[in-house]
mmCIF file of C-alpha atoms and ligand atoms in Angstrom:
data_model
loop_
_atom_site.group_PDB
_atom_site.id
_atom_site.type_symbol
_atom_site.label_atom_id
_atom_site.label_comp_id
_atom_site.label_asym_id
_atom_site.label_seq_id
_atom_site.Cartn_x
_atom_site.Cartn_y
_atom_site.Cartn_z
ATOM 1 C CA MET D 1 88.404 -141.681 -217.453
ATOM 2 C CA GLN D 2 85.605 -143.792 -217.719
ATOM 3 C CA ASN D 3 83.010 -143.947 -214.972
ATOM 4 C CA SER D 4 80.398 -146.918 -214.264
ATOM 5 C CA ARG D 5 77.498 -144.710 -215.829
ATOM 6 C CA ASP D 6 79.508 -144.474 -218.937
ATOM 7 C CA PHE D 7 80.381 -148.138 -219.178
ATOM 8 C CA GLU D 8 76.445 -148.820 -218.738
ATOM 9 C CA VAL D 9 75.348 -146.520 -221.497
ATOM 10 C CA SER D 10 78.179 -147.983 -223.867
ATOM 11 C CA ARG D 11 76.972 -151.494 -222.822
ATOM 12 C CA ARG D 12 73.576 -151.058 -223.689
ATOM 13 C CA ASP D 13 74.513 -149.228 -227.092
ATOM 14 C CA LEU D 14 76.259 -152.287 -227.777
ATOM 15 C CA MET D 15 73.482 -154.826 -227.244
ATOM 16 C CA VAL D 16 71.010 -152.680 -229.257
ATOM 17 C CA GLY D 17 73.152 -152.497 -232.178
ATOM 18 C CA ALA D 18 73.881 -156.111 -231.967
ATOM 19 C CA ALA D 19 70.084 -156.983 -231.777
ATOM 20 C CA ALA D 20 69.667 -154.735 -234.727
ATOM 21 C CA SER D 21 72.212 -156.325 -236.748
ATOM 22 C CA ALA D 22 70.782 -159.978 -235.842
ATOM 23 C CA ALA D 23 67.170 -158.725 -237.007
ATOM 24 C CA VAL D 24 68.425 -157.606 -240.447
ATOM 25 C CA ALA D 25 70.341 -160.508 -240.894
ATOM 26 C CA ALA D 26 67.241 -162.851 -240.230
ATOM 27 C CA ALA D 27 64.756 -160.953 -242.252
ATOM 28 C CA PRO D 28 64.606 -162.344 -245.725
ATOM 29 C CA SER D 29 65.481 -160.007 -248.820
ATOM 30 C CA VAL D 30 62.520 -158.804 -250.621
ATOM 31 C CA ALA D 31 63.909 -159.893 -253.555
ATOM 32 C CA GLY D 32 64.625 -163.584 -252.323
ATOM 33 C CA ALA D 33 61.319 -163.860 -250.208
ATOM 34 C CA GLN D 34 59.227 -166.994 -251.204
ATOM 35 C CA THR D 35 55.463 -166.603 -251.531
ATOM 36 C CA ALA D 36 52.829 -169.566 -251.376
ATOM 37 C CA ALA D 37 52.688 -169.195 -255.214
ATOM 38 C CA ASP D 38 56.376 -169.925 -255.696
ATOM 39 C CA VAL D 39 56.143 -173.270 -253.860
ATOM 40 C CA PRO D 40 56.177 -176.021 -256.547
ATOM 41 C CA SER D 41 52.961 -178.207 -256.468
ATOM 42 C CA LEU D 42 51.787 -181.204 -258.618
ATOM 43 C CA LYS D 43 48.774 -183.253 -258.993
ATOM 44 C CA VAL D 44 49.480 -186.928 -258.142
ATOM 45 C CA SER D 45 47.170 -189.735 -258.375
ATOM 46 C CA PHE D 46 47.782 -193.314 -256.975
ATOM 47 C CA THR D 47 46.050 -196.092 -255.546
ATOM 48 C CA VAL D 48 45.860 -196.568 -251.776
ATOM 49 C CA ASN D 49 44.329 -199.589 -250.285
ATOM 50 C CA GLY D 50 42.566 -200.234 -253.111
ATOM 51 C CA LYS D 51 41.092 -196.887 -253.958
ATOM 52 C CA ILE D 52 42.116 -194.051 -256.504
ATOM 53 C CA ARG D 53 43.224 -190.925 -254.251
ATOM 54 C CA ASP D 54 44.079 -187.629 -255.946
ATOM 55 C CA LEU D 55 46.081 -185.154 -254.336
ATOM 56 C CA GLU D 56 47.986 -181.758 -255.009
ATOM 57 C CA LEU D 57 51.019 -181.670 -253.357
ATOM 58 C CA ASP D 58 54.304 -179.822 -252.562
ATOM 59 C CA THR D 59 56.611 -181.645 -254.510
ATOM 60 C CA ARG D 60 58.896 -181.963 -251.622
ATOM 61 C CA THR D 61 55.944 -183.928 -249.609
ATOM 62 C CA THR D 62 57.425 -187.553 -248.755
ATOM 63 C CA LEU D 63 55.091 -190.333 -249.406
ATOM 64 C CA LEU D 64 54.826 -190.675 -245.633
ATOM 65 C CA ASP D 65 53.481 -187.038 -245.067
ATOM 66 C CA ALA D 66 50.839 -187.463 -248.260
ATOM 67 C CA LEU D 67 49.490 -190.700 -246.584
ATOM 68 C CA ARG D 68 49.422 -189.218 -242.871
ATOM 69 C CA GLU D 69 48.499 -185.535 -243.735
ATOM 70 C CA GLY D 70 46.934 -185.632 -247.219
ATOM 71 C CA LEU D 71 44.723 -188.632 -246.676
ATOM 72 C CA HIS D 72 44.576 -189.071 -242.976
ATOM 73 C CA LEU D 73 45.954 -192.418 -243.058
ATOM 74 C CA ALA D 74 47.728 -192.144 -239.506
ATOM 75 C CA GLY D 75 48.507 -196.202 -239.211
ATOM 76 C CA THR D 76 51.776 -195.520 -240.962
ATOM 77 C CA LYS D 77 53.948 -194.122 -238.199
ATOM 78 C CA LYS D 78 56.895 -191.512 -238.429
ATOM 79 C CA GLY D 79 59.505 -192.493 -236.274
ATOM 80 C CA CYS D 80 62.899 -191.253 -237.220
ATOM 81 C CA ASP D 81 61.922 -189.578 -240.686
ATOM 82 C CA HIS D 82 65.010 -190.328 -242.088
ATOM 83 C CA GLY D 83 65.130 -193.961 -242.998
ATOM 84 C CA GLN D 84 66.321 -195.641 -239.794
ATOM 85 C CA CYS D 85 63.563 -197.288 -237.948
ATOM 86 C CA GLY D 86 61.035 -198.759 -240.473
ATOM 87 C CA ALA D 87 58.108 -197.364 -238.739
ATOM 88 C CA CYS D 88 56.835 -196.075 -241.959
ATOM 89 C CA THR D 89 56.972 -199.265 -244.007
ATOM 90 C CA VAL D 90 54.513 -199.529 -246.570
ATOM 91 C CA ILE D 91 54.271 -202.034 -249.875
ATOM 92 C CA VAL D 92 54.371 -200.074 -253.023
ATOM 93 C CA ASP D 93 53.833 -202.262 -256.132
ATOM 94 C CA GLY D 94 54.409 -205.248 -254.156
ATOM 95 C CA ARG D 95 57.645 -203.978 -252.488
ATOM 96 C CA ARG D 96 58.053 -202.583 -249.050
ATOM 97 C CA ILE D 97 59.785 -199.122 -248.641
ATOM 98 C CA ASN D 98 60.358 -196.720 -246.063
ATOM 99 C CA SER D 99 57.856 -193.880 -247.014
ATOM 100 C CA CYS D 100 59.863 -191.329 -245.445
ATOM 101 C CA LEU D 101 62.610 -191.593 -247.834
ATOM 102 C CA THR D 102 60.783 -191.056 -250.760
ATOM 103 C CA LEU D 103 58.560 -188.403 -252.512
ATOM 104 C CA ALA D 104 54.914 -188.729 -252.982
ATOM 105 C CA VAL D 105 55.117 -187.557 -256.640
ATOM 106 C CA MET D 106 57.408 -190.322 -257.592
ATOM 107 C CA HIS D 107 54.535 -192.595 -257.095
ATOM 108 C CA GLN D 108 52.161 -191.245 -259.789
ATOM 109 C CA GLY D 109 49.892 -194.413 -260.799
ATOM 110 C CA GLY D 110 51.610 -196.562 -258.392
ATOM 111 C CA SER D 111 49.808 -199.009 -255.637
ATOM 112 C CA ILE D 112 50.249 -198.560 -252.156
ATOM 113 C CA THR D 113 49.185 -200.304 -249.226
ATOM 114 C CA THR D 114 49.394 -199.487 -245.889
ATOM 115 C CA VAL D 115 48.645 -201.386 -242.544
ATOM 116 C CA GLU D 116 44.905 -199.966 -242.897
ATOM 117 C CA GLY D 117 44.678 -201.906 -246.293
ATOM 118 C CA LEU D 118 45.856 -205.232 -245.031
ATOM 119 C CA GLY D 119 42.793 -205.981 -242.971
ATOM 120 C CA THR D 120 39.966 -204.551 -240.596
ATOM 121 C CA PRO D 121 39.275 -204.604 -236.725
ATOM 122 C CA GLN D 122 36.608 -207.188 -238.187
ATOM 123 C CA ASP D 123 38.630 -209.352 -240.323
ATOM 124 C CA LEU D 124 42.235 -208.993 -239.380
ATOM 125 C CA HIS D 125 44.800 -209.777 -241.954
ATOM 126 C CA PRO D 126 46.610 -213.307 -240.942
ATOM 127 C CA MET D 127 49.734 -211.500 -240.186
ATOM 128 C CA GLN D 128 47.783 -208.934 -237.952
ATOM 129 C CA ALA D 129 46.089 -211.802 -236.208
ATOM 130 C CA ALA D 130 49.190 -213.420 -235.375
ATOM 131 C CA PHE D 131 50.760 -210.277 -233.961
ATOM 132 C CA VAL D 132 47.831 -210.006 -231.649
ATOM 133 C CA LYS D 133 48.062 -213.735 -230.624
ATOM 134 C CA HIS D 134 52.038 -213.600 -229.996
ATOM 135 C CA ASP D 135 52.055 -210.188 -228.379
ATOM 136 C CA GLY D 136 54.191 -208.984 -231.234
ATOM 137 C CA TYR D 137 54.094 -205.341 -229.590
ATOM 138 C CA GLN D 138 54.064 -203.219 -226.658
ATOM 139 C CA CYS D 139 53.618 -199.628 -227.054
ATOM 140 C CA GLY D 140 52.599 -200.433 -230.825
ATOM 141 C CA HIS D 141 54.374 -197.633 -232.410
ATOM 142 C CA CYS D 142 56.591 -199.761 -234.821
ATOM 143 C CA THR D 143 53.731 -202.120 -235.222
ATOM 144 C CA PRO D 144 52.131 -200.975 -238.404
ATOM 145 C CA GLY D 145 55.491 -200.806 -240.124
ATOM 146 C CA GLN D 146 56.527 -204.230 -238.577
ATOM 147 C CA ILE D 147 53.453 -205.977 -239.713
ATOM 148 C CA CYS D 148 53.722 -204.342 -243.443
ATOM 149 C CA SER D 149 57.508 -205.651 -243.313
ATOM 150 C CA ALA D 150 56.527 -208.843 -242.449
ATOM 151 C CA VAL D 151 53.952 -209.545 -244.948
ATOM 152 C CA ALA D 152 56.334 -208.497 -247.601
ATOM 153 C CA VAL D 153 59.027 -210.381 -246.198
ATOM 154 C CA LEU D 154 57.017 -213.638 -246.548
ATOM 155 C CA GLY D 155 56.416 -212.266 -250.386
ATOM 156 C CA GLU D 156 60.233 -212.035 -250.898
ATOM 157 C CA ILE D 157 60.766 -215.527 -249.816
ATOM 158 C CA GLU D 158 58.179 -217.027 -251.750
ATOM 159 C CA ALA D 159 59.387 -215.190 -254.593
ATOM 160 C CA GLY D 160 62.918 -216.900 -253.802
ATOM 161 C CA ILE D 161 64.864 -213.432 -253.229
ATOM 162 C CA PRO D 162 67.804 -214.199 -251.116
ATOM 163 C CA SER D 163 68.980 -212.572 -248.120
ATOM 164 C CA HIS D 164 72.509 -212.039 -246.576
ATOM 165 C CA VAL D 165 71.903 -215.338 -244.217
ATOM 166 C CA SER D 166 70.760 -217.322 -247.175
ATOM 167 C CA ALA D 167 73.543 -219.929 -247.492
ATOM 168 C CA ASP D 168 72.845 -220.975 -251.343
ATOM 169 C CA LEU D 169 72.163 -218.131 -253.358
ATOM 170 C CA THR D 170 70.757 -220.272 -256.004
ATOM 171 C CA ALA D 171 68.436 -222.174 -253.824
ATOM 172 C CA ARG D 172 64.947 -221.074 -252.544
ATOM 173 C CA PRO D 173 65.271 -219.264 -249.304
ATOM 174 C CA GLN D 174 63.897 -221.020 -246.499
ATOM 175 C CA ALA D 175 61.448 -219.495 -244.085
ATOM 176 C CA THR D 176 63.501 -219.827 -240.918
ATOM 177 C CA ALA D 177 63.706 -217.670 -237.726
ATOM 178 C CA ALA D 178 67.169 -216.662 -239.134
ATOM 179 C CA GLU D 179 65.543 -215.544 -242.367
ATOM 180 C CA PHE D 180 63.203 -213.620 -240.456
ATOM 181 C CA ARG D 181 65.473 -211.925 -238.222
ATOM 182 C CA GLU D 182 67.904 -210.801 -241.209
ATOM 183 C CA ARG D 183 64.700 -209.598 -243.323
ATOM 184 C CA MET D 184 63.260 -207.817 -240.555
ATOM 185 C CA SER D 185 66.614 -206.116 -239.273
ATOM 186 C CA GLY D 186 65.308 -202.784 -240.861
ATOM 187 C CA ASN D 187 62.304 -202.305 -238.519
ATOM 188 C CA ILE D 188 63.131 -201.279 -234.969
ATOM 189 C CA CYS D 189 61.350 -202.064 -231.892
ATOM 190 C CA ARG D 190 62.260 -199.873 -229.093
ATOM 191 C CA CYS D 191 60.145 -202.140 -226.823
ATOM 192 C CA GLY D 192 62.129 -205.195 -227.573
ATOM 193 C CA ALA D 193 59.387 -207.372 -228.940
ATOM 194 C CA TYR D 194 61.465 -209.041 -231.367
ATOM 195 C CA SER D 195 61.129 -212.738 -230.440
ATOM 196 C CA ASN D 196 57.373 -212.334 -230.376
ATOM 197 C CA ILE D 197 57.500 -210.814 -233.821
ATOM 198 C CA VAL D 198 59.610 -213.712 -235.136
ATOM 199 C CA ASP D 199 57.135 -216.130 -233.776
ATOM 200 C CA ALA D 200 53.953 -214.341 -235.296
ATOM 201 C CA ILE D 201 55.711 -214.442 -238.729
ATOM 202 C CA THR D 202 56.940 -218.222 -238.178
ATOM 203 C CA GLU D 203 53.444 -218.751 -237.301
ATOM 204 C CA VAL D 204 51.934 -217.164 -240.633
ATOM 205 C CA ALA D 205 54.790 -218.767 -242.643
ATOM 206 C CA GLY D 206 54.101 -222.396 -241.368
ATOM 207 C CA ARG D 207 50.488 -221.812 -242.194
ATOM 208 C CA LYS D 208 51.375 -220.483 -245.958
ATOM 209 C CA ALA D 209 53.555 -223.590 -246.461
HETATM 210 FE FE1 LIG H 1 60.995 -193.807 -241.983
HETATM 211 FE FE2 LIG H 1 61.976 -194.008 -239.592
HETATM 212 S S1 LIG H 1 60.104 -192.740 -240.215
HETATM 213 S S2 LIG H 1 62.570 -195.026 -241.384
HETATM 214 FE FE1 LIG H 2 56.924 -200.259 -228.820
HETATM 215 FE FE2 LIG H 2 58.022 -201.768 -230.962
HETATM 216 S S1 LIG H 2 56.162 -202.159 -229.866
HETATM 217 S S2 LIG H 2 58.443 -199.815 -230.385
#
């Protein structure tokens, strides 16, 4: 018959055995171990905010991480890191993109504009000034992405690119609040500054017109 002491011993043995098995399973095999030398890296050169920048990167580095960690341009924000919030929006070769969804090495020779490249604290871009004037932000986390997107949106309308709310796909789209809301729908603002953002864009669009 098993007494309680026997039970304690066998239980402890069981725990030690399980821990040892887990350690073996977690340890990389010597043959499969990855060293720093195995990580594929590549030189990439692109223009960021008007300056040529050279980086040597792990080929898996996103453009967002290259900007923030490689070039210390922390204006571009990391929200979701998988294409759902728009906080990481930058303008690449004239088009806005989510920089968390693209690899830096794909932009060799490209021209990238981040919020730092639009204006300076002393000389704000008209869109930056309008966001300030209309209180187009609260915490500010989404704001660099919103501003880059808004600048690109006006460019898209000017170029005649229609959106889902454009009534006539063959006519030049109008700079209306409905167009702005639709085109800015990929930029999420957790603080809900949406109506003020539309006011800011409307003001800049009016000035451009
Ligand atoms: Fe890129 Fe959210 S951080 S879309
Ligand atoms: Fe806070 Fe937009 S201002 S998330």
